[in-house]
């Protein structure tokens, strides 16, 4: 994919004509040039000195003038995932993260973009929009008030697989991907299966099923513990694991793995 420089006439025209496409183009260029998918690691230092970083900055700035109301129903989910993932990359560099996003204060609450004249933090996008404004934690308040105009820009339907599409710049992060409205369902399913394939493991004889910490934090998004169990079991890939779970009638204990917040730098 060609790298578009923010000073190029072609780039300026694309920003003005279709900011979501420009953002997706810049994000894909950053991913292609600086991301090692095999290791799920990103060269943040090199990215911060690169034309890809300048292009991402320019694409992000263009979002301020974008009318999000023009997004069709099928465009909203991939758009907001891409905005989220771009903001994570941008914020790691801009805020000088070197060891963990947890080392720079409230990374998710303070890292923000202006999109369509509204300010969105990572938390606003994740919990307010992509999670249908469900509370961040058990017994917590909703991220956005019911009369917040930003809610009108959210995807129409919640898809729990979005948890495996949001990049978090750490060792336990889902893979960095760029999403488009065409073929979105297989894109989300592919991201989900890749993450589960790397992190889910079954103890000997099916004694316990070890699953990512995300399922503990957002258990309600999957329909409770039974929903978590079903979601993971239906995506087991190894025949021996499926057989072991079948022998237990699917009644396998769920255990949660620790989440590694170390920056996935390379």
Coordinates of C-alpha atoms in Angstrom, one line a residue:
X1 CA 0.0 0.0 0.0
X2 CA 1.5 3.4 -0.9
X3 CA 2.3 5.8 1.9
X4 CA 0.3 9.0 1.6
X5 CA 2.1 12.1 3.0
X6 CA -0.1 14.7 4.6
X7 CA 1.4 17.3 2.3
X8 CA 0.6 15.5 -0.9
X9 CA -2.3 16.7 -3.0
X10 CA -3.7 13.2 -3.3
X11 CA -3.7 12.8 0.5
X12 CA -5.3 16.2 1.1
X13 CA -8.1 15.3 -1.4
X14 CA -8.7 11.9 0.3
X15 CA -8.9 13.5 3.7
X16 CA -11.6 16.0 2.5
X17 CA -13.5 13.4 0.4
X18 CA -13.7 10.5 2.9
X19 CA -12.1 10.8 6.3
X20 CA -13.0 7.3 7.4
X21 CA -11.2 5.9 4.3
X22 CA -8.3 8.1 4.9
X23 CA -8.0 6.9 8.5
X24 CA -8.3 3.3 7.4
X25 CA -5.6 3.9 4.8
X26 CA -3.2 5.5 7.3
X27 CA -3.9 2.8 9.9
X28 CA -3.2 0.1 7.4
X29 CA 0.0 1.8 6.3
X30 CA 1.2 2.0 10.0
X31 CA 0.3 -1.6 10.6
X32 CA 2.0 -2.8 7.4
X33 CA 5.2 -0.9 8.1
X34 CA 5.7 -1.2 11.9
X35 CA 3.7 -4.2 13.1
X36 CA 5.0 -7.7 13.6
X37 CA 1.8 -9.9 13.5
X38 CA 3.7 -13.1 14.3
X39 CA 4.8 -11.6 17.6
X40 CA 1.9 -9.2 18.1
X41 CA 4.5 -6.5 18.6
X42 CA 4.8 -2.9 17.3
X43 CA 7.8 -0.7 16.6
X44 CA 6.5 2.4 18.4
X45 CA 9.8 4.2 18.3
X46 CA 10.2 3.8 14.6
X47 CA 6.6 4.7 14.0
X48 CA 7.0 8.0 15.9
X49 CA 9.7 9.1 13.5
X50 CA 7.9 7.9 10.3
X51 CA 5.8 9.3 7.5
X52 CA 3.1 6.8 8.6
X53 CA 2.8 8.6 11.9
X54 CA 2.4 12.0 10.2
X55 CA -0.2 10.5 7.9
X56 CA -2.1 9.1 10.9
X57 CA -2.0 12.4 12.6
X58 CA -3.3 14.2 9.5
X59 CA -6.1 11.6 9.2
X60 CA -7.0 12.0 12.8
X61 CA -7.2 15.8 12.6
X62 CA -9.5 15.5 9.6
X63 CA -12.0 13.6 11.7
X64 CA -12.9 16.8 13.6
X65 CA -14.8 18.0 10.5
X66 CA -16.4 14.7 9.6
X67 CA -20.2 14.4 9.9
X68 CA -20.6 11.0 11.6
X69 CA -24.3 11.1 10.9
X70 CA -23.5 10.2 7.3
X71 CA -22.3 6.8 8.3
X72 CA -24.6 4.0 7.3
X73 CA -25.7 1.3 9.8
X74 CA -23.0 -1.2 8.5
X75 CA -20.3 1.4 8.6
X76 CA -20.4 2.5 12.2
X77 CA -18.9 -0.5 13.9
X78 CA -15.8 -0.8 11.7
X79 CA -15.3 3.0 11.7
X80 CA -15.3 3.3 15.5
X81 CA -13.0 0.2 15.9
X82 CA -10.5 1.9 13.5
X83 CA -10.8 5.2 15.4
X84 CA -10.1 3.4 18.6
X85 CA -7.1 1.4 17.3
X86 CA -5.6 4.5 15.6
X87 CA -6.0 6.5 18.8
X88 CA -4.2 3.8 20.8
X89 CA -1.2 3.9 18.4
X90 CA -1.2 7.7 18.3
X91 CA -1.4 8.0 22.1
X92 CA 1.4 5.6 22.8
X93 CA 3.8 7.8 20.8
X94 CA 2.3 11.2 21.7
X95 CA 2.3 10.4 25.5
X96 CA 5.8 8.8 25.5
X97 CA 4.7 5.4 26.7
X98 CA 7.8 3.2 27.1
X99 CA 6.9 0.3 29.4
X100 CA 3.1 0.2 29.9
X101 CA 0.0 2.2 29.1
X102 CA -0.7 2.1 32.8
X103 CA 2.5 4.2 33.5
X104 CA 1.2 7.4 32.1
X105 CA -1.9 8.1 34.2
X106 CA -5.4 7.5 32.9
X107 CA -4.4 6.4 29.4
X108 CA -7.8 5.3 28.3
X109 CA -9.7 8.2 29.9
X110 CA -7.2 11.0 28.8
X111 CA -6.3 9.9 25.3
X112 CA -8.8 11.7 23.1
X113 CA -9.8 12.5 19.5
X114 CA -12.1 15.2 18.2
X115 CA -14.5 13.3 15.9
X116 CA -17.3 15.3 14.3
X117 CA -17.0 18.1 16.7
X118 CA -17.3 15.8 19.8
X119 CA -14.4 14.8 22.1
X120 CA -14.1 11.0 22.5
X121 CA -11.6 9.3 24.8
X122 CA -10.7 5.7 24.4
X123 CA -13.1 4.9 27.3
X124 CA -15.9 6.8 25.6
X125 CA -15.4 4.9 22.4
X126 CA -15.1 1.5 24.0
X127 CA -17.7 1.7 26.8
X128 CA -20.0 4.4 25.5
X129 CA -20.2 3.4 21.9
X130 CA -18.8 -0.1 21.1
X131 CA -20.2 -1.7 24.3
X132 CA -23.6 0.0 23.9
X133 CA -22.9 2.2 27.0
X134 CA -22.7 -0.6 29.4
X135 CA -20.9 0.1 32.7
X136 CA -17.1 -0.3 32.6
X137 CA -17.2 -2.4 35.8
X138 CA -19.7 -4.2 37.8
X139 CA -21.9 -1.8 39.7
X140 CA -20.3 1.2 38.0
X141 CA -22.3 4.0 36.3
X142 CA -22.7 4.1 32.5
X143 CA -19.9 5.9 30.6
X144 CA -22.3 8.4 28.9
X145 CA -25.4 10.0 30.2
X146 CA -28.6 9.0 28.4
X147 CA -29.0 12.5 26.9
X148 CA -25.4 12.6 25.6
X149 CA -25.6 13.5 21.8
X150 CA -22.6 11.2 21.2
X151 CA -24.8 8.1 21.8
X152 CA -26.6 8.8 18.5
X153 CA -23.3 8.0 16.7
X154 CA -23.0 4.5 18.2
X155 CA -23.4 1.2 16.3
X156 CA -27.0 0.1 16.2
X157 CA -26.3 -3.4 17.6
X158 CA -23.7 -4.7 20.1
X159 CA -21.4 -7.4 18.9
X160 CA -19.4 -9.0 21.8
X161 CA -16.6 -10.0 19.4
X162 CA -15.6 -6.3 19.4
X163 CA -13.6 -7.1 22.5
X164 CA -11.1 -9.0 20.3
X165 CA -10.9 -6.2 17.7
X166 CA -9.8 -3.4 20.0
X167 CA -6.0 -3.1 20.2
X168 CA -4.6 -2.3 23.6
X169 CA -0.8 -2.0 22.9
X170 CA 0.2 -4.6 25.5
X171 CA 1.4 -8.2 25.6
X172 CA -2.1 -9.5 26.2
X173 CA -3.6 -7.3 23.5
X174 CA -5.7 -8.6 20.6
X175 CA -3.9 -8.4 17.3
X176 CA -3.8 -5.0 15.5
X177 CA -6.3 -5.1 12.6
X178 CA -8.0 -2.7 10.3
X179 CA -11.7 -3.2 9.6
X180 CA -13.9 -2.4 6.7
X181 CA -17.7 -2.7 6.3
X182 CA -17.4 -5.3 3.5
X183 CA -17.1 -8.7 5.1
X184 CA -17.2 -7.4 8.6
X185 CA -18.6 -10.6 10.2
X186 CA -15.7 -12.8 9.1
X187 CA -13.3 -10.1 10.0
X188 CA -14.6 -10.1 13.6
X189 CA -14.8 -13.8 13.8
X190 CA -11.3 -14.2 12.5
X191 CA -10.0 -11.7 15.1
X192 CA -11.9 -13.6 17.8
X193 CA -10.6 -17.0 16.8
X194 CA -7.0 -15.8 16.5
X195 CA -7.1 -14.3 20.0
X196 CA -8.8 -17.3 21.6
X197 CA -6.5 -19.7 19.7
X198 CA -3.4 -17.9 21.2
X199 CA -4.7 -17.5 24.8
X200 CA -7.2 -20.3 25.6
X201 CA -6.0 -23.6 27.0
X202 CA -7.6 -26.6 28.4
X203 CA -6.1 -28.3 31.5
X204 CA -5.4 -32.1 31.4
X205 CA -8.5 -34.2 31.0
X206 CA -10.6 -31.1 30.8
X207 CA -10.2 -30.2 34.5
X208 CA -10.5 -26.5 33.7
X209 CA -10.7 -24.1 30.8
X210 CA -8.3 -21.2 31.0
X211 CA -9.6 -18.1 29.2
X212 CA -8.4 -14.5 28.8
X213 CA -9.1 -12.0 31.6
X214 CA -11.3 -10.1 29.2
X215 CA -14.1 -12.6 29.9
X216 CA -13.8 -11.9 33.6
X217 CA -14.0 -8.1 33.2
X218 CA -16.9 -8.2 30.7
X219 CA -18.7 -11.4 31.7
X220 CA -22.1 -9.7 31.3
X221 CA -21.3 -8.9 27.7
X222 CA -21.2 -12.6 26.9
X223 CA -24.4 -13.5 28.8
X224 CA -22.8 -14.4 32.2
X225 CA -20.5 -17.3 33.0
X226 CA -22.6 -19.8 31.0
X227 CA -22.3 -17.5 28.0
X228 CA -18.6 -17.3 28.4
X229 CA -18.3 -21.0 28.6
X230 CA -20.4 -21.5 25.5
X231 CA -18.7 -18.7 23.5
X232 CA -15.2 -20.3 24.1
X233 CA -16.2 -23.9 23.8
X234 CA -17.8 -23.4 20.4
X235 CA -14.5 -21.9 19.2
X236 CA -12.2 -24.6 20.4
X237 CA -10.0 -25.7 17.5
X238 CA -8.2 -28.8 18.6
X239 CA -10.2 -32.0 18.3
X240 CA -8.7 -33.4 21.5
X241 CA -10.0 -30.4 23.4
X242 CA -13.4 -30.7 21.9
X243 CA -13.5 -34.4 22.8
X244 CA -12.4 -33.7 26.4
X245 CA -15.1 -31.0 26.9
X246 CA -17.7 -33.3 25.4
X247 CA -16.8 -36.1 27.8
X248 CA -17.7 -33.6 30.6
X249 CA -20.9 -32.7 28.9
X250 CA -19.6 -29.1 28.5
X251 CA -19.5 -28.6 32.3
X252 CA -15.9 -27.6 32.5
X253 CA -14.7 -25.1 35.1
X254 CA -13.6 -21.6 33.9
X255 CA -10.4 -20.1 35.1
X256 CA -9.1 -16.6 34.2
X257 CA -5.6 -15.9 33.0
X258 CA -3.7 -12.8 34.1
X259 CA -3.5 -9.9 31.7
X260 CA 0.0 -8.7 30.8
X261 CA -0.1 -4.9 30.5
X262 CA 3.6 -4.6 29.4
X263 CA 4.0 -2.6 26.2
X264 CA 4.3 -4.9 23.2
X265 CA 7.2 -2.9 21.7
X266 CA 9.7 -4.4 19.3

